[in-house]
XYZ file of C-alpha atoms in Angstrom:
702
model
C 32.180 32.232 -31.167
C 30.265 30.828 -28.153
C 31.517 27.708 -27.091
C 28.283 26.191 -26.003
C 27.904 22.525 -26.684
C 24.653 20.897 -27.855
C 23.721 17.664 -26.105
C 20.238 16.358 -27.747
C 18.297 13.847 -28.114
C 19.171 12.416 -31.557
C 23.223 13.056 -32.092
C 25.106 10.200 -33.297
C 28.345 11.260 -33.363
C 29.448 9.876 -30.134
C 27.534 7.054 -30.266
C 28.105 5.669 -33.884
C 32.570 5.859 -32.341
C 31.219 3.425 -29.492
C 28.812 1.231 -32.149
C 31.565 0.616 -34.702
C 34.425 -0.541 -31.968
C 31.454 -2.506 -29.747
C 29.319 -3.335 -32.928
C 26.325 -2.151 -29.744
C 23.795 -0.930 -32.381
C 23.487 2.927 -31.277
C 19.552 3.954 -30.209
C 17.998 7.165 -29.924
C 15.102 6.689 -27.369
C 11.332 8.129 -27.532
C 11.862 8.406 -23.847
C 15.219 9.612 -22.771
C 16.872 10.753 -19.696
C 19.478 11.365 -21.659
C 21.722 13.514 -25.094
C 23.037 9.884 -26.283
C 22.380 6.611 -25.299
C 24.427 3.322 -26.441
C 22.752 0.069 -26.888
C 24.552 -2.640 -24.372
C 22.282 -5.382 -25.699
C 23.308 -8.435 -27.418
C 26.634 -10.287 -27.596
C 27.620 -10.985 -23.351
C 29.809 -13.497 -21.784
C 28.270 -15.784 -19.307
C 28.416 -18.091 -16.572
C 26.948 -19.972 -13.376
C 29.035 -19.785 -10.056
C 26.714 -21.868 -8.084
C 29.994 -22.517 -5.207
C 29.769 -18.438 -4.984
C 33.506 -18.289 -5.589
C 32.843 -15.396 -9.189
C 33.922 -12.901 -5.957
C 36.562 -13.829 -4.335
C 38.077 -15.300 -7.445
C 37.566 -11.853 -9.084
C 35.732 -13.265 -12.072
C 34.615 -9.467 -12.808
C 38.259 -8.307 -13.803
C 38.291 -11.943 -16.100
C 39.102 -10.899 -19.459
C 36.354 -13.526 -20.900
C 36.831 -14.707 -24.659
C 34.984 -16.524 -26.640
C 37.189 -19.476 -26.423
C 37.273 -19.640 -22.559
C 35.885 -22.368 -20.856
C 34.061 -21.375 -18.443
C 32.037 -18.526 -20.632
C 29.986 -19.038 -23.322
C 28.094 -16.093 -25.396
C 24.875 -15.326 -24.721
C 22.648 -12.665 -25.969
C 21.141 -9.576 -23.568
C 18.605 -9.319 -22.550
C 18.466 -12.981 -21.362
C 17.690 -15.500 -18.859
C 19.033 -18.554 -18.127
C 15.776 -19.830 -16.907
C 14.719 -20.911 -20.253
C 17.411 -23.386 -20.917
C 16.675 -26.847 -19.907
C 19.778 -27.696 -17.943
C 19.162 -24.288 -15.963
C 15.685 -24.230 -15.722
C 15.547 -24.829 -11.931
C 18.928 -23.095 -10.838
C 18.586 -20.415 -8.615
C 21.591 -18.612 -7.194
C 24.292 -16.980 -8.771
C 25.288 -16.016 -11.998
C 28.417 -14.362 -14.113
C 27.775 -12.034 -17.043
C 30.655 -9.915 -18.187
C 31.278 -7.346 -21.920
C 33.612 -4.771 -23.272
C 33.013 -1.593 -24.694
C 35.082 1.200 -25.978
C 34.868 4.860 -24.391
C 35.769 7.628 -27.127
C 37.712 10.263 -25.380
C 35.378 12.729 -26.352
C 33.267 11.046 -23.096
C 35.630 12.261 -21.091
C 34.290 15.379 -19.848
C 30.760 14.246 -19.942
C 29.092 12.036 -17.213
C 28.511 9.058 -17.977
C 26.059 6.119 -16.414
C 24.705 2.388 -17.285
C 21.238 1.624 -16.818
C 19.738 -1.422 -16.392
C 16.051 -1.581 -16.938
C 15.828 -4.850 -15.027
C 17.881 -6.894 -13.287
C 16.027 -10.324 -11.057
C 16.956 -9.758 -8.432
C 20.557 -8.559 -6.942
C 22.812 -7.295 -9.211
C 26.396 -5.997 -8.478
C 28.159 -4.196 -11.048
C 32.114 -3.576 -11.800
C 33.434 -1.463 -14.329
C 37.562 -2.648 -15.037
C 37.781 -4.317 -12.035
C 36.239 -1.905 -9.674
C 32.810 -1.382 -8.310
C 30.275 0.678 -9.196
C 27.530 -0.697 -7.527
C 24.475 -2.660 -6.242
C 20.452 -3.215 -6.632
C 19.720 -5.476 -3.960
C 16.585 -7.574 -3.932
C 14.109 -5.266 -6.337
C 14.025 -7.852 -9.390
C 11.774 -5.519 -11.756
C 12.652 -1.770 -11.468
C 15.002 0.174 -13.534
C 18.792 1.418 -11.860
C 21.178 3.744 -12.909
C 24.882 4.045 -11.969
C 27.187 6.040 -12.374
C 30.714 4.832 -13.901
C 32.514 7.972 -15.248
C 34.846 7.689 -12.505
C 35.952 4.162 -13.177
C 36.155 4.664 -17.137
C 39.103 3.901 -19.406
C 39.102 6.609 -22.440
C 39.982 6.182 -25.649
C 40.662 2.114 -24.591
C 38.706 -0.969 -24.039
C 36.483 -1.124 -20.973
C 35.175 -3.828 -19.276
C 31.751 -4.237 -17.346
C 31.336 -7.394 -14.952
C 27.299 -8.127 -13.458
C 26.932 -10.757 -10.636
C 23.570 -11.362 -10.885
C 21.527 -13.761 -7.781
C 17.760 -14.762 -8.251
C 17.991 -17.373 -5.504
C 14.698 -17.243 -3.245
C 15.174 -14.458 -0.360
C 13.026 -14.010 2.276
C 13.997 -10.237 3.159
C 12.489 -8.889 0.024
C 9.219 -8.750 -2.231
C 8.779 -11.434 -3.830
C 9.034 -13.401 -0.321
C 10.602 -16.606 -0.524
C 8.570 -18.872 -2.748
C 5.386 -16.864 -1.883
C 4.910 -16.210 -6.070
C 3.365 -17.938 -8.947
C 5.018 -16.539 -11.597
C 8.403 -17.486 -13.321
C 11.500 -15.816 -11.235
C 13.868 -15.685 -14.295
C 17.328 -14.951 -12.855
C 19.179 -13.151 -15.582
C 19.829 -9.208 -17.210
C 16.247 -9.877 -18.603
C 15.213 -6.708 -19.511
C 17.485 -4.165 -21.690
C 20.706 -2.392 -20.831
C 21.999 1.320 -21.831
C 25.008 3.560 -21.554
C 23.541 7.013 -21.024
C 26.305 9.958 -22.349
C 25.567 13.342 -20.802
C 26.809 16.829 -19.832
C 27.683 16.712 -16.164
C 24.696 18.658 -15.199
C 21.970 17.003 -16.990
C 18.215 16.532 -16.360
C 18.106 13.035 -14.478
C 14.130 12.430 -14.178
C 10.965 14.657 -15.639
C 7.464 14.262 -13.525
C 4.412 14.931 -15.285
C 1.074 15.342 -13.944
C -1.538 16.400 -16.633
C -5.136 16.534 -15.574
C -8.042 17.242 -17.388
C -10.489 20.510 -16.149
C -13.825 19.670 -17.690
C -15.393 22.392 -17.196
C -12.955 25.081 -18.840
C -11.719 22.121 -21.691
C -7.973 22.620 -20.603
C -5.172 21.216 -19.522
C -3.552 21.300 -15.900
C 0.005 20.642 -16.716
C 2.809 20.347 -13.768
C 6.295 19.429 -14.824
C 8.847 18.665 -11.997
C 12.382 18.180 -13.274
C 15.479 17.125 -11.208
C 18.324 18.620 -12.245
C 21.663 16.335 -11.005
C 25.385 18.035 -11.187
C 28.017 15.991 -10.932
C 30.462 18.446 -11.726
C 33.093 19.930 -9.335
C 32.027 23.591 -9.530
C 27.954 25.432 -9.494
C 25.675 24.720 -11.861
C 24.208 28.165 -13.042
C 21.493 27.969 -16.010
C 17.838 27.641 -17.202
C 15.348 25.144 -17.792
C 12.612 25.570 -20.731
C 10.224 23.507 -21.996
C 7.480 22.802 -24.950
C 4.851 20.243 -25.580
C 4.489 19.006 -29.426
C 1.335 16.832 -30.650
C 2.813 13.711 -31.377
C 0.044 12.632 -34.336
C 0.784 16.271 -35.793
C 4.318 17.029 -34.685
C 2.879 20.513 -34.020
C 4.291 22.652 -31.040
C 0.859 22.993 -28.957
C 3.140 24.986 -26.068
C 6.113 26.434 -25.474
C 7.764 28.051 -22.707
C 10.303 30.601 -24.392
C 11.592 32.717 -21.920
C 13.191 30.358 -19.162
C 13.676 29.444 -15.496
C 16.818 30.196 -14.216
C 18.777 28.423 -11.640
C 21.277 26.607 -9.950
C 22.412 23.172 -8.469
C 25.465 22.876 -6.321
C 28.218 20.233 -7.000
C 27.086 16.885 -6.138
C 23.580 17.717 -5.957
C 20.576 17.765 -7.205
C 17.709 20.417 -7.097
C 14.555 20.223 -8.317
C 12.586 23.088 -11.153
C 9.067 23.007 -11.439
C 6.593 24.858 -13.594
C 2.816 25.310 -13.717
C 0.989 25.783 -17.053
C -2.208 25.579 -18.716
C -2.596 23.179 -21.978
C -4.708 24.580 -23.785
C -7.828 22.356 -25.028
C -5.498 19.136 -25.110
C -7.039 16.188 -26.726
C -8.233 13.937 -23.757
C -6.108 10.382 -23.499
C -8.553 7.348 -23.268
C -8.416 3.845 -24.653
C -10.188 4.577 -27.946
C -8.664 8.091 -28.556
C -5.086 7.342 -26.852
C -3.659 11.188 -28.100
C -0.158 11.978 -26.623
C 1.701 14.639 -26.106
C 5.733 14.820 -25.818
C 7.539 17.013 -23.861
C 10.868 18.125 -24.358
C 12.725 19.720 -21.377
C 15.565 21.508 -21.926
C 18.491 22.797 -19.604
C 21.308 24.865 -20.362
C 24.163 27.126 -19.455
C 26.991 28.629 -21.303
C 28.858 25.688 -22.416
C 26.380 22.716 -22.575
C 22.324 22.096 -23.075
C 21.094 19.002 -22.251
C 17.282 18.089 -23.758
C 14.833 15.423 -21.986
C 12.137 14.121 -23.518
C 9.156 12.201 -22.581
C 5.728 10.972 -23.703
C 2.496 12.205 -21.643
C -1.828 11.967 -21.601
C -4.115 14.431 -20.180
C -6.289 12.446 -18.748
C -8.471 11.406 -15.383
C -10.156 8.406 -13.856
C -11.773 8.978 -11.010
C -14.490 7.435 -8.477
C -17.086 9.177 -8.237
C -20.320 8.708 -7.029
C -19.569 4.615 -6.220
C -18.177 4.566 -9.817
C -15.856 4.953 -12.250
C -15.367 7.972 -14.221
C -12.679 8.293 -17.322
C -12.478 12.355 -18.068
C -15.691 12.659 -16.540
C -17.419 9.585 -18.147
C -19.106 7.313 -16.223
C -17.337 3.546 -17.166
C -17.383 0.293 -16.663
C -14.680 -2.052 -17.791
C -13.097 -4.936 -18.916
C -9.909 -7.619 -19.745
C -7.935 -9.497 -18.892
C -4.313 -10.190 -17.349
C -1.227 -11.231 -19.057
C 1.403 -12.930 -16.951
C 4.795 -11.812 -18.910
C 7.911 -14.301 -19.486
C 5.315 -17.677 -19.882
C 6.848 -18.157 -24.134
C 9.631 -20.764 -23.101
C 11.554 -19.396 -26.100
C 11.856 -16.138 -24.156
C 11.471 -16.348 -20.564
C 11.323 -13.436 -18.900
C 13.661 -12.214 -21.349
C 11.016 -11.364 -23.514
C 11.530 -9.676 -27.321
C 9.662 -6.099 -28.371
C 7.854 -8.472 -31.288
C 6.734 -10.747 -28.506
C 5.611 -7.732 -26.255
C 3.783 -6.568 -29.082
C 2.234 -9.517 -30.574
C 0.316 -10.542 -27.035
C -0.321 -7.361 -25.994
C -1.991 -6.799 -29.821
C -4.016 -10.352 -28.903
C -4.990 -8.601 -25.803
C -6.568 -5.684 -27.669
C -8.489 -7.968 -30.298
C -10.226 -9.562 -26.660
C -11.684 -6.386 -26.399
C -9.022 -5.687 -23.380
C -9.458 -1.758 -22.430
C -8.935 -2.485 -18.496
C -5.733 -4.918 -16.974
C -3.383 -5.389 -14.195
C -0.063 -7.447 -13.685
C 1.437 -8.773 -10.696
C 4.764 -6.607 -10.881
C 6.524 -3.807 -12.955
C 5.910 -4.113 -16.524
C 9.343 -3.706 -18.992
C 8.483 -0.158 -20.418
C 7.921 -1.618 -24.088
C 4.694 -3.176 -22.379
C 3.602 0.328 -20.869
C 4.481 2.333 -24.128
C 2.369 -0.009 -25.822
C -0.543 0.907 -23.690
C 0.020 4.463 -24.054
C -0.297 4.149 -27.586
C -2.799 2.191 -28.275
C -4.990 1.987 -25.247
C -4.798 -0.165 -22.407
C -5.796 0.929 -18.816
C -3.327 -0.721 -16.370
C -2.898 -1.247 -12.726
C 1.207 -1.334 -12.361
C 2.109 -3.726 -8.994
C 4.193 -4.283 -6.434
C 5.464 -8.041 -6.196
C 3.972 -8.535 -2.952
C 2.282 -12.066 -3.471
C 0.367 -14.142 -1.014
C 0.197 -14.852 2.687
C 2.786 -16.495 3.429
C 4.625 -13.398 2.561
C 3.636 -12.104 6.387
C 3.562 -15.491 7.951
C 5.429 -15.849 11.294
C 4.882 -11.775 11.597
C 3.632 -9.782 14.355
C 1.720 -6.801 14.685
C 3.325 -5.047 12.501
C 5.493 -6.561 9.197
C 9.189 -6.715 8.704
C 11.217 -4.115 8.780
C 13.014 -5.292 5.953
C 10.023 -6.495 4.026
C 8.237 -3.004 4.670
C 11.375 -1.469 3.428
C 11.507 -3.161 0.561
C 8.345 -3.039 -0.503
C 8.237 0.698 -0.068
C 12.359 1.012 -2.073
C 10.117 -0.703 -5.263
C 6.910 1.220 -4.665
C 9.419 4.243 -4.810
C 11.279 2.852 -8.497
C 7.986 2.139 -9.859
C 6.728 5.349 -9.300
C 9.575 6.829 -10.514
C 9.513 5.007 -13.746
C 6.416 4.789 -14.371
C 4.332 7.968 -13.536
C 4.171 9.665 -16.390
C 2.662 7.098 -18.751
C -1.207 7.305 -19.280
C -1.654 4.136 -19.609
C -1.335 3.503 -15.637
C -4.110 4.222 -14.262
C -3.739 2.916 -10.728
C -0.601 1.669 -8.853
C -1.434 -1.959 -6.979
C 0.081 -2.029 -4.030
C -0.411 -5.808 -2.948
C -2.006 -8.886 -3.766
C -3.735 -12.157 -2.128
C -1.767 -10.919 1.553
C -4.159 -12.014 3.959
C -5.980 -8.414 3.984
C -7.051 -9.018 8.002
C -3.862 -10.248 9.487
C -2.237 -7.517 11.243
C 0.794 -7.306 9.711
C -0.437 -7.479 6.142
C -2.719 -4.665 7.212
C -0.155 -2.295 8.085
C 1.949 -3.309 4.944
C -1.169 -1.830 2.370
C -1.867 1.177 4.789
C 1.723 2.002 4.386
C 2.316 1.813 1.022
C -0.711 3.726 0.145
C 0.440 6.119 1.839
C 3.335 6.514 0.899
C 1.786 5.935 -2.978
C -0.283 9.111 -2.136
C 2.663 11.044 -0.688
C 4.289 10.684 -4.186
C 1.394 10.317 -6.394
C -1.567 12.119 -4.910
C -3.309 12.268 -8.435
C -3.677 8.326 -9.100
C -6.201 5.555 -7.612
C -4.288 3.002 -5.691
C -6.129 -0.684 -4.866
C -4.675 -4.225 -4.242
C -6.241 -7.912 -4.813
C -7.491 -8.859 -2.100
C -8.520 -12.841 -1.813
C -9.852 -12.264 1.779
C -13.249 -10.714 1.719
C -15.432 -13.801 1.596
C -15.935 -12.943 5.640
C -16.143 -9.967 7.875
C -14.833 -7.749 4.472
C -15.213 -4.587 6.554
C -12.097 -5.324 8.749
C -9.939 -5.357 5.366
C -7.473 -3.273 4.365
C -9.581 -3.380 1.332
C -11.731 -0.124 2.784
C -8.467 1.546 3.048
C -8.151 1.792 -0.373
C -9.654 4.056 -3.285
C -12.190 1.294 -4.651
C -12.263 -2.660 -3.284
C -10.510 -5.813 -5.777
C -11.817 -9.002 -5.343
C -10.513 -11.998 -6.741
C -12.656 -15.046 -6.792
C -12.859 -18.289 -7.537
C -15.691 -20.026 -6.860
C -15.966 -23.145 -8.804
C -11.758 -23.369 -8.756
C -10.020 -22.518 -6.340
C -12.819 -22.922 -3.603
C -16.456 -24.538 -4.124
C -19.241 -22.843 -5.469
C -21.269 -21.265 -8.120
C -22.453 -18.044 -9.932
C -25.146 -17.971 -7.043
C -22.415 -17.577 -4.407
C -20.581 -15.040 -6.827
C -23.828 -12.715 -6.775
C -24.127 -13.536 -2.892
C -20.023 -12.258 -2.193
C -20.393 -9.193 -4.511
C -23.446 -8.270 -2.352
C -21.864 -8.679 0.605
C -18.899 -6.452 -0.085
C -21.154 -3.533 -0.986
C -22.968 -3.858 1.913
C -19.310 -3.039 3.746
C -18.053 -0.893 1.519
C -21.348 0.971 -0.541
C -19.674 4.144 -1.485
C -16.962 2.217 -3.359
C -16.762 0.366 -7.061
C -16.119 -3.435 -6.984
C -13.856 -4.370 -9.089
C -13.943 -8.929 -10.218
C -9.563 -8.543 -10.252
C -9.414 -11.799 -11.142
C -11.828 -14.964 -12.236
C -11.499 -17.662 -14.341
C -10.884 -21.210 -14.332
C -7.305 -23.266 -13.471
C -6.943 -26.819 -13.962
C -4.713 -26.704 -10.813
C -5.614 -30.298 -8.952
C -6.728 -33.536 -9.600
C -10.888 -32.722 -8.785
C -9.996 -29.909 -11.287
C -8.944 -31.627 -14.644
C -8.157 -29.312 -17.411
C -11.028 -29.254 -19.873
C -11.559 -25.719 -21.743
C -15.393 -26.260 -21.433
C -14.592 -25.678 -17.878
C -13.034 -22.342 -18.465
C -15.799 -21.567 -20.678
C -18.572 -22.383 -17.988
C -17.131 -20.091 -15.909
C -17.054 -17.679 -17.756
C -19.899 -17.488 -18.884
C -21.853 -18.214 -15.784
C -19.680 -15.950 -13.660
C -20.258 -12.747 -16.172
C -23.660 -12.583 -15.573
C -23.680 -12.714 -11.964
C -21.249 -9.937 -12.385
C -22.967 -8.108 -14.824
C -25.847 -8.127 -12.522
C -24.399 -5.478 -10.135
C -24.510 -2.180 -11.287
C -21.820 -1.034 -8.137
C -19.637 -3.920 -10.061
C -16.455 -1.336 -12.239
C -14.712 -3.658 -13.791
C -13.682 -7.224 -14.452
C -10.330 -8.758 -15.181
C -10.431 -11.987 -16.363
C -7.355 -14.666 -14.852
C -6.411 -15.197 -17.949
C -4.877 -14.582 -21.352
C -1.895 -16.730 -21.216
C -1.383 -20.221 -19.715
C 1.784 -19.122 -17.617
C 5.149 -20.362 -16.771
C 5.430 -20.627 -12.732
C 8.037 -22.526 -10.116
C 4.946 -23.457 -8.520
C 3.185 -25.227 -11.862
C 1.738 -28.433 -11.463
C 1.607 -29.065 -14.932
C 4.782 -29.613 -17.104
C 8.846 -30.077 -16.555
C 11.868 -27.040 -16.525
C 11.162 -24.700 -18.853
C 7.656 -25.592 -19.528
C 6.449 -26.207 -15.490
C 2.980 -24.257 -15.789
C -0.492 -23.005 -14.460
C -2.930 -24.120 -16.708
C -5.301 -20.958 -16.392
C -5.950 -18.963 -20.060
C -6.979 -18.466 -23.200
C -3.727 -19.376 -25.027
C -1.246 -21.672 -23.904
C 2.520 -21.060 -23.335
C 3.010 -20.355 -27.083
C 0.106 -18.424 -27.628
C -2.122 -20.585 -29.605
C -6.168 -20.196 -29.046
C -8.301 -22.663 -26.915
C -12.133 -22.037 -28.049
C -12.395 -19.792 -25.341
C -10.410 -17.096 -26.516
C -13.526 -16.197 -28.376
C -16.052 -16.459 -25.632
C -13.772 -13.945 -23.795
C -13.396 -11.857 -26.724
C -17.561 -11.388 -27.297
C -17.847 -11.106 -23.302
C -15.681 -8.382 -22.840
C -17.283 -6.670 -26.297
C -18.957 -3.273 -26.119
C -21.025 -4.910 -28.594
C -23.779 -6.666 -26.731
C -24.939 -8.311 -31.016
C -25.879 -7.133 -34.176
C -28.644 -8.522 -36.092
C -29.028 -8.355 -40.096
C -31.334 -8.482 -42.861
C -30.084 -8.713 -46.277
C -31.084 -7.596 -49.863
C -30.057 -7.707 -53.347
C -26.722 -7.114 -51.003
C -28.198 -4.620 -49.502
C -27.551 -4.984 -45.741
C -29.569 -3.462 -42.427
C -27.487 -3.980 -39.904
C -29.139 -3.218 -35.777
C -26.733 -2.571 -33.225
C -26.942 -3.204 -29.940
C -24.058 -2.067 -27.263
C -24.132 -3.059 -23.900
C -26.039 -1.434 -21.114
C -24.413 -3.385 -18.179
C -19.813 -4.922 -18.437
C -18.443 -3.269 -20.207
C -20.077 0.114 -20.600
C -18.975 3.196 -22.106
C -19.827 5.650 -24.325
C -18.784 4.589 -28.240
C -16.824 7.265 -30.095
C -15.500 7.083 -33.449
C -15.974 3.485 -34.084
C -16.993 2.474 -37.999
C -18.713 -0.632 -39.434
C -16.895 -2.442 -41.789
C -17.694 -5.207 -44.550
C -15.999 -7.218 -46.652
C -17.802 -9.153 -49.829
C -16.563 -12.872 -50.234
C -18.207 -14.173 -53.639
C -17.381 -17.515 -55.515
C -14.363 -19.270 -54.181
C -14.530 -17.162 -50.916
C -12.096 -14.394 -52.989
C -12.701 -11.059 -51.222
C -14.372 -8.928 -54.199
C -15.192 -5.549 -52.513
C -14.756 -3.888 -49.045
C -17.030 -1.097 -47.485
C -17.312 0.943 -44.321
C -19.991 3.332 -42.967
C -19.339 5.475 -39.582
C -21.205 4.316 -36.622
C -22.547 7.415 -35.175
C -21.920 7.739 -31.210
C -23.922 5.282 -29.261
C -24.210 5.410 -25.893
C -24.810 2.379 -23.650
C -27.998 0.608 -24.151
C -28.238 2.416 -27.247
C -29.648 0.481 -30.840
C -27.932 1.705 -34.275
C -29.622 0.617 -37.196
C -26.739 1.567 -40.673
C -27.158 0.413 -43.834
C -24.239 -1.000 -46.055
C -24.493 -1.608 -49.860
C -22.221 -3.691 -52.450
C -22.494 -3.024 -55.701
C -21.925 -6.389 -56.629
C -24.333 -8.435 -58.473
C -23.235 -11.370 -57.429
C -25.073 -13.228 -54.171
C -22.639 -12.959 -51.699
C -20.675 -16.958 -50.228
C -20.693 -15.038 -47.236
C -19.665 -11.070 -45.671
C -16.888 -10.524 -43.159
C -18.709 -7.761 -40.903
C -16.417 -5.713 -38.101
C -17.573 -3.139 -35.738
C -13.617 -1.722 -35.559
C -12.378 1.230 -32.674
C -10.932 4.227 -33.379
C -7.428 2.521 -32.874
C -8.454 -0.163 -35.978
C -8.936 -3.161 -33.389
C -11.946 -5.017 -34.538
C -14.351 -5.067 -31.600
C -16.880 -7.137 -32.725
C -16.953 -9.499 -35.414
C -19.426 -11.308 -37.488
C -19.926 -13.720 -40.321
C -23.119 -13.535 -42.577
C -23.920 -16.238 -44.615
C -27.146 -16.641 -46.793
């Protein structure tokens, strides 16, 4: 009888043992480099350390109990910044909890994964140092802890967290316009695998437009933590996420070996026949299941990917070979005062569903996001620019011709960790390298140049850019010229004087400097951020409407991202106190309440320009006009839904008709007939995307 043990995602025997002894909820992740995953979310004990005495006094070896006066129970993910007494505290704090280690884990590799801790984490297990993740607050890290475990008995894990402003990291010092929330603010897991396991898999899936096939490149990193050489095979299969059917399989496998305490790459190059392409309106996904096996164990790694390509051709964007001009809005995470950066899954889903309702198909973010954000964008269709948190000209102040070595190294490390974690997400189409750094100063120029080189080395297939605010004069000198496309943050009428006329002139000057590259207005909007710029949503509406007209008039503009979706928490905020210190910049407030500008942004970002309606005896003739400018893309798989309201405002009949493929600038006539004899009080019409989100709404009244 074979003694080979199978470690597969979905096995719960070991996880169940942990859950029963620690009350930690066992879970199997859809995307996972482990066979068994146990959550370490939930109850931890917490205390601040304003005098930084914890290490000296060995708090990491403290057996924290709920009745210890210096420790209190909190729920991880957690940030102390949402608690009024601690909203302004930036410094050292501690977390501690206990977990059991079943005897069955004794011949396994055991790791602890923190999805993010802001910004420096030092970890101890059972009083012994397990490792440190320093000055990188938004990227995941994993530590080996098997050698520190006590098998068959309780174990202690302690984490010292430091979120003090730091001059040797990004964001540098106080050069960040968002919430620097300290804490273990994203989920934590224990990862249990064979001693040789798949640590990571990189998937590049690019369509071949001539053949209709997909070129699939898979690189698996296999790590051996054992004392003997591992010899085995690697194989994979690809599953259509929608149907659950296997669409590609490597049945024979490839032989491989990995020396003790080393890692080795195993690569596959193959063709995925006639794949469904990933698109923001058709977010088709595939699941890669990669297995390695030897005489004893099997380890499976699962990851989600999509086949798609966003490229620049002839000075314009093409998505899967088709020309597109994109619009959206940016969301500043961590802004709801109930959660801060420790956002719940429900908060993430709710905010991004709102973004979809706003017709956001293209967004950027100022720092690497929670993987649950990217999962949502993958499954619901939002193109994402994920960014290293290098913001503001102060980042490079008092530097010479080159950036300081520590800042450069920190930027490269954060870039590498972001790409390593997020590169398989089809929603991530651009690596953002920095933001408003003063791209014509020598040190900032060299920083962005080096970051671009590293991003292209690690991931040649993705576009790279940076959001510039230094293109208003001598744009040809800006490091933006090295990027795949040009991004400009324009705030005429807000952060600096001007009107929509200046916007048009500004865009023309950039285009003259870089005629072969599309331009994305990476930020625009209205901020009530000074005495001469008072809050009043009518100002935001005026800026949005007038700037959109100017932006749309330029065919070389490939995209525009409104800043921003929400008012946001920030330590440089000019409104609010404590946990409500904020910048008023959004179409919703901190709690998600809509302002009047919300509906205008939804209409401005819609691919539908207008709907004209004629009615005769409850037979409605609809004339649907698709935008020809911005946003610009062909509508495929859309439909129109009508909901008939009769007396008493009661919905009594619903009809749907398919909208034929509609090219930019096209007009389509549709007929919708209701069977009611009574006259409608009103009819609510929606143009629905294939993802079921509404792209345009109109209420008809007689």
